[in-house]
CSV table of C-alpha atoms in Angstrom, one decimal:
chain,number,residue,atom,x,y,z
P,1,UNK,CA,-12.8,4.3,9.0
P,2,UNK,CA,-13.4,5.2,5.8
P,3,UNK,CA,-17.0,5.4,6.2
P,4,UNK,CA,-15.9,8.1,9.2
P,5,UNK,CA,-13.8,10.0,6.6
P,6,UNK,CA,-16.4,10.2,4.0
P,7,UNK,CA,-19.1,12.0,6.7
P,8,UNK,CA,-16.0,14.3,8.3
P,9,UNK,CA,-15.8,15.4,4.4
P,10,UNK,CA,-18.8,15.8,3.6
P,11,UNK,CA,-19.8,17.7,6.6
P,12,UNK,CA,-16.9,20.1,6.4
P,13,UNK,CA,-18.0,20.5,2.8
P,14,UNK,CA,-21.4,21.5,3.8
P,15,UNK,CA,-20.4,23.8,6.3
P,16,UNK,CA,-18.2,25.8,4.1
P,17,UNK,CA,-20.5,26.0,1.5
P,18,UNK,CA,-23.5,27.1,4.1
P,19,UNK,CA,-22.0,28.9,6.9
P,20,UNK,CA,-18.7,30.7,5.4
P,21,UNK,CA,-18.4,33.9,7.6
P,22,UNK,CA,-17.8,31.4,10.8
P,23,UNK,CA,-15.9,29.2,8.4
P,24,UNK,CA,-13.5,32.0,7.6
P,25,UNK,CA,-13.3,33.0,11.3
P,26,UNK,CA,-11.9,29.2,12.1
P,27,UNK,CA,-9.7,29.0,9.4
P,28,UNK,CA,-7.8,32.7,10.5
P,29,UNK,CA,-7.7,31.4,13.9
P,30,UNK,CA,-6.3,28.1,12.6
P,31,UNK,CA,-3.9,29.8,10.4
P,32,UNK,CA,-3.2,32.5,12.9
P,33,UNK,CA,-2.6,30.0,15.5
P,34,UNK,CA,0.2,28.4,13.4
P,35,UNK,CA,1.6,31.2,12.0
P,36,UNK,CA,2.9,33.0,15.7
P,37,UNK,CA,3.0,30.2,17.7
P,38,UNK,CA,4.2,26.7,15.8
P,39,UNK,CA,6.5,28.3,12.8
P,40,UNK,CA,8.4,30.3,15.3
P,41,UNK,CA,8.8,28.0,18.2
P,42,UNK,CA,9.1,24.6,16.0
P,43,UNK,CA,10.5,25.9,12.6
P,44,UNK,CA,14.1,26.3,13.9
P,45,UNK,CA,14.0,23.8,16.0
P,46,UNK,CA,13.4,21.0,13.6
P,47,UNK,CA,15.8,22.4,10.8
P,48,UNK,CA,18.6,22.0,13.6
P,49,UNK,CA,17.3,18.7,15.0
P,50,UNK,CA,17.3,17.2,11.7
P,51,UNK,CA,20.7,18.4,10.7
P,52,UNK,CA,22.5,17.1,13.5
P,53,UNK,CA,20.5,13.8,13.3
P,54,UNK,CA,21.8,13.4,9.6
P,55,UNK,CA,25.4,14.5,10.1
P,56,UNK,CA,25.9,12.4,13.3
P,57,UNK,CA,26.6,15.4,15.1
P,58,UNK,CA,24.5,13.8,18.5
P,59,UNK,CA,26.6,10.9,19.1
P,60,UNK,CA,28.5,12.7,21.6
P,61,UNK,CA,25.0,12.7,23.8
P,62,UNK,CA,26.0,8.8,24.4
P,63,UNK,CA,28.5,10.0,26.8
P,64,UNK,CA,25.7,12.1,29.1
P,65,UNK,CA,23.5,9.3,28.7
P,66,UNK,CA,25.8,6.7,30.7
P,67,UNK,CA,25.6,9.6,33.6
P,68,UNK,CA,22.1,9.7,34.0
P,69,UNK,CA,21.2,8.2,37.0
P,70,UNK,CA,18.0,5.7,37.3
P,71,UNK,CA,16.8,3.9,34.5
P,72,UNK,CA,17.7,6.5,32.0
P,73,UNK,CA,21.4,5.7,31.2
P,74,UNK,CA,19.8,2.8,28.8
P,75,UNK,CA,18.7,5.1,26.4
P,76,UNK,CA,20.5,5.4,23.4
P,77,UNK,CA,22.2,8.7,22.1
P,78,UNK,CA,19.2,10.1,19.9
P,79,UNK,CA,16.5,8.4,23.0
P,80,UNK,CA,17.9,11.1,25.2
P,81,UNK,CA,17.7,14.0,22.4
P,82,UNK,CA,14.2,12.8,21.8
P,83,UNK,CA,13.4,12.4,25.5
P,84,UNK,CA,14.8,15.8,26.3
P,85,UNK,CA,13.1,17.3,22.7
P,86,UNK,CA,9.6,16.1,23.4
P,87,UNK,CA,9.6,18.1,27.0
P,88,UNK,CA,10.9,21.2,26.5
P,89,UNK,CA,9.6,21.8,22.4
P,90,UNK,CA,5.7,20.8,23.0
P,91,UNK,CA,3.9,18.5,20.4
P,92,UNK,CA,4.5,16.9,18.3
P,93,UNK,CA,8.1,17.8,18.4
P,94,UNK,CA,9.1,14.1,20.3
P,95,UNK,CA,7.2,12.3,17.9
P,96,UNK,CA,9.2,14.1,14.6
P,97,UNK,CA,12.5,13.5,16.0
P,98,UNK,CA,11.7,9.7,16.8
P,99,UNK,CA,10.3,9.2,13.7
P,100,UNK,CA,13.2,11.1,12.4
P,101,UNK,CA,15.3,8.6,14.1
P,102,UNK,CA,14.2,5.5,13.3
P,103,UNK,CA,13.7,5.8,9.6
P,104,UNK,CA,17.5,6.5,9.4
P,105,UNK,CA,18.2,3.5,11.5
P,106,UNK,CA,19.8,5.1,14.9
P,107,UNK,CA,17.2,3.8,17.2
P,108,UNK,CA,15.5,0.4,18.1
P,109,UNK,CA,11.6,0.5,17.4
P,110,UNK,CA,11.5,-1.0,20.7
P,111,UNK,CA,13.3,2.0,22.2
P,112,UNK,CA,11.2,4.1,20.4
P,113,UNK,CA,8.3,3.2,20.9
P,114,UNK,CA,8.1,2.9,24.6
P,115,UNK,CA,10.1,7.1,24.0
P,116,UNK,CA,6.7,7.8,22.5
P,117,UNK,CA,4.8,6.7,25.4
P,118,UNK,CA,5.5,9.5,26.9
P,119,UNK,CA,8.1,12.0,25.7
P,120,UNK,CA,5.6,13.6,23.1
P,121,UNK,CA,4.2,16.9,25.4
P,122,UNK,CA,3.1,20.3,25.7
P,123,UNK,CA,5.7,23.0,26.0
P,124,UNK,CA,6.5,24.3,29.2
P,125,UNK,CA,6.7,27.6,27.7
P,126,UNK,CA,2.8,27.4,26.3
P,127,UNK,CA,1.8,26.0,30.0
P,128,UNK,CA,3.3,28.5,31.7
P,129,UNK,CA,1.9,31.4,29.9
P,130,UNK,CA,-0.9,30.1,28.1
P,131,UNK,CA,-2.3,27.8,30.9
P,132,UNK,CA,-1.9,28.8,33.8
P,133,UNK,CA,-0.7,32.5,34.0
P,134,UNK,CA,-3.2,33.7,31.3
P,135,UNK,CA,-6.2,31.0,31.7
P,136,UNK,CA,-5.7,29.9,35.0
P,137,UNK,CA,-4.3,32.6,37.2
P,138,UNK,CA,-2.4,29.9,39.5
P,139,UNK,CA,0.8,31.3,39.0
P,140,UNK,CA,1.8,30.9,42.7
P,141,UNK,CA,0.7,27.0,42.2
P,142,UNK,CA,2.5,26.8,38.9
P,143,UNK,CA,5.2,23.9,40.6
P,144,UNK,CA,2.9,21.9,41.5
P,145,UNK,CA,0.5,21.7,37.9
P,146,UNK,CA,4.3,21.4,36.0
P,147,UNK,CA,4.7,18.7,38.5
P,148,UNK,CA,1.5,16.9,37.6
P,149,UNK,CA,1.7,17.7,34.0
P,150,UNK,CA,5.5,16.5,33.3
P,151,UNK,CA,6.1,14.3,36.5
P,152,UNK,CA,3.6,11.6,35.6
P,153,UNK,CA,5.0,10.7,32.1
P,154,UNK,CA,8.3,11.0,33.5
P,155,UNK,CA,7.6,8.4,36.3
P,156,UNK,CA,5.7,6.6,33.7
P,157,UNK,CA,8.7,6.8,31.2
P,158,UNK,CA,11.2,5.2,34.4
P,159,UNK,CA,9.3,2.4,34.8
P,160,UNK,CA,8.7,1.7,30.9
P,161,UNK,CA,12.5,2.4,29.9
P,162,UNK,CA,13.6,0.2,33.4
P,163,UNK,CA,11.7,-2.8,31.2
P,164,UNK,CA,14.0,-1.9,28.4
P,165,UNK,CA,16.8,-4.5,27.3
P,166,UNK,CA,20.1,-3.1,27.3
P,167,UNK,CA,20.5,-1.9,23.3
P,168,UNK,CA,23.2,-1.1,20.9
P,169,UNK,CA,25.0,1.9,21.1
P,170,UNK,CA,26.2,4.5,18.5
P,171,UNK,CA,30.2,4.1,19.3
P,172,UNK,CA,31.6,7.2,20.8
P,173,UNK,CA,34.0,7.7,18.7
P,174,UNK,CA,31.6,8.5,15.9
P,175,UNK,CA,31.8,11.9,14.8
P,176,UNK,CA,30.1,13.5,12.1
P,177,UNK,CA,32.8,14.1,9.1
P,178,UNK,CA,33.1,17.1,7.2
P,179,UNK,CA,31.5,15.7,4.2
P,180,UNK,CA,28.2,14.8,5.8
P,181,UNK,CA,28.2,19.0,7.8
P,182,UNK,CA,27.2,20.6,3.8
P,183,UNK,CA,24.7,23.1,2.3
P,184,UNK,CA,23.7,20.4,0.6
P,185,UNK,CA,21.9,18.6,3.9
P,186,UNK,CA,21.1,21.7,5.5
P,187,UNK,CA,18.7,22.8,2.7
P,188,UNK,CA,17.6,19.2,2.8
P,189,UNK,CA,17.1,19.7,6.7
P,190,UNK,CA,15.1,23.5,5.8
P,191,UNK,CA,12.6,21.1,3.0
P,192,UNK,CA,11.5,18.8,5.8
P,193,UNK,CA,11.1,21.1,8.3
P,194,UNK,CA,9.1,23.6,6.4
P,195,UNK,CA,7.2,20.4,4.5
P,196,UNK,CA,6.3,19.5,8.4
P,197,UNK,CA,5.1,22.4,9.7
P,198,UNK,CA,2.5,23.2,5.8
P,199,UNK,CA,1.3,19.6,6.9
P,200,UNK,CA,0.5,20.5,10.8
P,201,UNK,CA,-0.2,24.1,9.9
P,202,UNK,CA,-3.1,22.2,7.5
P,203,UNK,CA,-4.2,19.8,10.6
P,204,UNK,CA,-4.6,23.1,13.2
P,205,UNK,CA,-7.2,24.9,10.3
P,206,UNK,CA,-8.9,21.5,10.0
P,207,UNK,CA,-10.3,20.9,13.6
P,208,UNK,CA,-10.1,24.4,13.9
P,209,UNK,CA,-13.2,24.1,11.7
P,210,UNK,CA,-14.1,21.0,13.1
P,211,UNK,CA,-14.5,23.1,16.6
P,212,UNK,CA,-16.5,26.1,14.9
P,213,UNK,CA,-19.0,23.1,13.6
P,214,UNK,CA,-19.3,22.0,17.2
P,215,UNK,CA,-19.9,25.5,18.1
P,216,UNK,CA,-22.4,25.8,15.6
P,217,UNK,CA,-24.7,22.8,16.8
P,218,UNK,CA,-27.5,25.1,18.8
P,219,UNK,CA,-28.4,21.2,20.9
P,220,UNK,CA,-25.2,21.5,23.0
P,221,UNK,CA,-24.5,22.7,26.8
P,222,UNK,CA,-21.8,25.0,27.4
P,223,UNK,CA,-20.3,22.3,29.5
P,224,UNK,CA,-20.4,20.0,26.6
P,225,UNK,CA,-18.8,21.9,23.8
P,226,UNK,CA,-16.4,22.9,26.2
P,227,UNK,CA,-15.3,19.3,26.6
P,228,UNK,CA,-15.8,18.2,23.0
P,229,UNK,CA,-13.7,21.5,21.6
P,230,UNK,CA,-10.5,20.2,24.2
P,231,UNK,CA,-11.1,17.0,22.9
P,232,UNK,CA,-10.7,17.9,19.2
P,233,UNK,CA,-8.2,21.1,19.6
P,234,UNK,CA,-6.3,22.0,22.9
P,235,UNK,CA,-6.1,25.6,22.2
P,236,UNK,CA,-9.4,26.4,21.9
P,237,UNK,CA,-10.2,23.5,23.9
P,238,UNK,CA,-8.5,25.6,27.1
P,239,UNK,CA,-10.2,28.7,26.5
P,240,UNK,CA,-13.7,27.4,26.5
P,241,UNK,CA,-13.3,25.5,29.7
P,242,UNK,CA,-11.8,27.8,31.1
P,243,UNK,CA,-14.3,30.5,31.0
P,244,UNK,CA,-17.1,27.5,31.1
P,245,UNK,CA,-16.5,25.5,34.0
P,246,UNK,CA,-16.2,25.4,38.0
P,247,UNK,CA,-14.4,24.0,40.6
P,248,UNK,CA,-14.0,21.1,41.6
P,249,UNK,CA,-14.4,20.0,37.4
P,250,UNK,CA,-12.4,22.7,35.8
P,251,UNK,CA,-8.4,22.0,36.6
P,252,UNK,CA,-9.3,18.0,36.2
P,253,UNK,CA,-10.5,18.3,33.0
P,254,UNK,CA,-8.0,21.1,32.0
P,255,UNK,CA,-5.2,18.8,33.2
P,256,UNK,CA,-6.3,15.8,31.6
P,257,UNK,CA,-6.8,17.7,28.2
P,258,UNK,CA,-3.3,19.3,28.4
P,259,UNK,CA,-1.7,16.0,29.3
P,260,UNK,CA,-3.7,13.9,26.2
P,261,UNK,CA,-3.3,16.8,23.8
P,262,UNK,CA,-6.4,16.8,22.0
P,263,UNK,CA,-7.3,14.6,18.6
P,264,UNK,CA,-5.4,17.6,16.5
P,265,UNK,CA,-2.3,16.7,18.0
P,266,UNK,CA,-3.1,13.3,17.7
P,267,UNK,CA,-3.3,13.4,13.5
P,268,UNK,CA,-0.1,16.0,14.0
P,269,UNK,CA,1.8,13.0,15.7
P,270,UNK,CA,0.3,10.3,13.5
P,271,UNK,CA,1.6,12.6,10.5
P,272,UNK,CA,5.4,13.0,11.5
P,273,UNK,CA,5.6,8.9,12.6
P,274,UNK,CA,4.8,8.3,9.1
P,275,UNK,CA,7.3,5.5,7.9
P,276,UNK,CA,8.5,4.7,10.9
P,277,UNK,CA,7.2,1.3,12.3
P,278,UNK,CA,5.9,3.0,16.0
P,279,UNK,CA,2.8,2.5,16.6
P,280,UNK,CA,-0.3,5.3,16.7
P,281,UNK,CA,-2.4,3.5,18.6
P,282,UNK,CA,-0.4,2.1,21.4
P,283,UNK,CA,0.9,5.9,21.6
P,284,UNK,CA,-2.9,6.7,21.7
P,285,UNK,CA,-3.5,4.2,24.9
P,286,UNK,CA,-0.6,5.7,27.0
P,287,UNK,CA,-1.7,8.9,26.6
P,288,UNK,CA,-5.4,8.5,27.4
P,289,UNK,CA,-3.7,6.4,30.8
P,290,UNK,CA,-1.7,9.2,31.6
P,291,UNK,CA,-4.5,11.5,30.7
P,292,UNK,CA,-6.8,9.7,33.1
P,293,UNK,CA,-4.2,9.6,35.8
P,294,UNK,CA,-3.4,13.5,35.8
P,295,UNK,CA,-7.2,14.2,36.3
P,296,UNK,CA,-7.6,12.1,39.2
P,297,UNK,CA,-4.4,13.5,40.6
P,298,UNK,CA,-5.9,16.9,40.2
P,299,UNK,CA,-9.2,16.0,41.8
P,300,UNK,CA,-7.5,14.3,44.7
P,301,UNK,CA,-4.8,17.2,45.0
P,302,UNK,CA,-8.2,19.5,45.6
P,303,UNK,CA,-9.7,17.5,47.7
P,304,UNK,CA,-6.8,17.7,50.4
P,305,UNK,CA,-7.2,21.3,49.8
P,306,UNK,CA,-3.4,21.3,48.0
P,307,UNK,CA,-4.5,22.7,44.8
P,308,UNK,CA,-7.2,25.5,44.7
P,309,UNK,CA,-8.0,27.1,41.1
């Protein structure tokens, strides 16, 4: 690995130094990127996440977990704020708060890491709009990719939490006192959050860079560096297969990059799980399986003439 690190450097290095006009380009769409799309949609969201993690303020979530039907009443308190997080807030916004959770002690690493599995995902918000209103134009078909998208790791996330043991609970009648709700822990809360989002908004510019490269390389296909650029970022990643490829390849591999989230999201994750015993790489695996699984769920959707792009 460090042998990989070395030539990533060193080839960034040489690209900034020879080719800074398209250098400059990636890094403003890097830092754009971050700037109107993850400091207002994650920013407040993880300074409130991380204040009512610290104050205890969630352990009233225990009582909606038991009255979950299906496998799901065996998550813990902070599983179900996690579970619920990771689908609605987009990457890696599941990740941070398990992470969160399990370095202060209120979640099993076994519980967390079969949450990571599969409650780390896009936004609905940025697949609605993004995907497939502005890349797409399948709004009228927009149930059934949110059904693809989401419905796999959920059934995937059933059958892995089903395996759980039953855990420990946090005791109902643990409520968060009034010296733990302070300025004190909220500025605390505001450091982490904004330390989080410099560290992710540092990851986007990288493999934006790391895309503009590819871009660069005059010995690619279109088709190629389409696939390559979703595979490094998922932004950029979209756009290019989207104006790049056909039917029947072009919702598959759009799916499949959507569901894995691209190797920037990947370091993004990796980043926020820092310290907290889950594992990258078995997170890795599950979401190349449930990657592979949307895709061919795609293609066979198109092939019974169910979903036409």
């Amino acid at each position: 690995m460090r042998v990989l690190y070395t030539c990533l450097t060193a080839l960034v290095f040489g690209f900034l130094a020879s080719r800074p006009a398209p250098a400059l380009e990636a890094s403003a769409y890097g830092l754009t990127l971050w700037f109107h799309t993850l400091v207002p949609t994650l920013l407040p969201f993880l300074i409130l996440s991380g204040f009512c993690i610290q104050s205890g303020m969630l352990s009233s979530l225990s009582r909606l977990a038991k009255r979950l039907p299906g496998p799901f009443k065996k998550l813990s308190w902070g599983g179900l704020f996690a579970l619920t997080a990771g689908m609605l807030c987009g990457f890696p916004t599941g990740a941070k708060i398990l992470g969160d959770l399990r370095r202060n002690g209120k979640i099993s690493a076994r519980e967390g890491q079969c949450l990571l599995s599969f409650c780390n995902n896009a936004s609905p918000g940025f697949v609605l709009t993004f995907l497939i209103h502005q890349n797409l134009g399948m709004d009228s078909q927009a149930p059934i990719l949110l059904g693809i998208i989401y419905g796999l790791p959920l059934l995937y996330g059933c059958l892995s939490v089903s395996l759980l043991p039953p855990g420990p609970k946090v005791p109902e009648t643990e409520k968060a006192s009034s010296s733990q709700i302070t300025f004190g822990l909220l500025d605390a809360c505001i450091y982490d959050a904004a330390i989080t989002l410099i560290k992710l908004g540092g990851y986007i510019i990288l493999f934006s860079i790391l895309a503009k490269i590819l871009e660069c390389l005059p010995f690619l296909s279109r088709e190629t560096l389409c696939l390559l650029t979703g595979i490094l970022e998922l932004t950029g990643g979209i756009d290019r297969t989207a104006d790049t490829l056909t039917a029947p390849l072009l919702l598959p591999a759009i799916i499949s990059m959507v569901i894995f989230g691209g190797l920037c999201t990947l370091a993004q994750t990796a980043s926020v799980l820092k310290g907290s015993g889950l594992s990258i790489k078995k997170y890795i695996v599950s979401r190349l399986a449930l990657a592979v699984c949307g895709g061919l769920t795609v293609f066979l959707l198109q092939i019974l003439g169910i979903l036409q792009p």
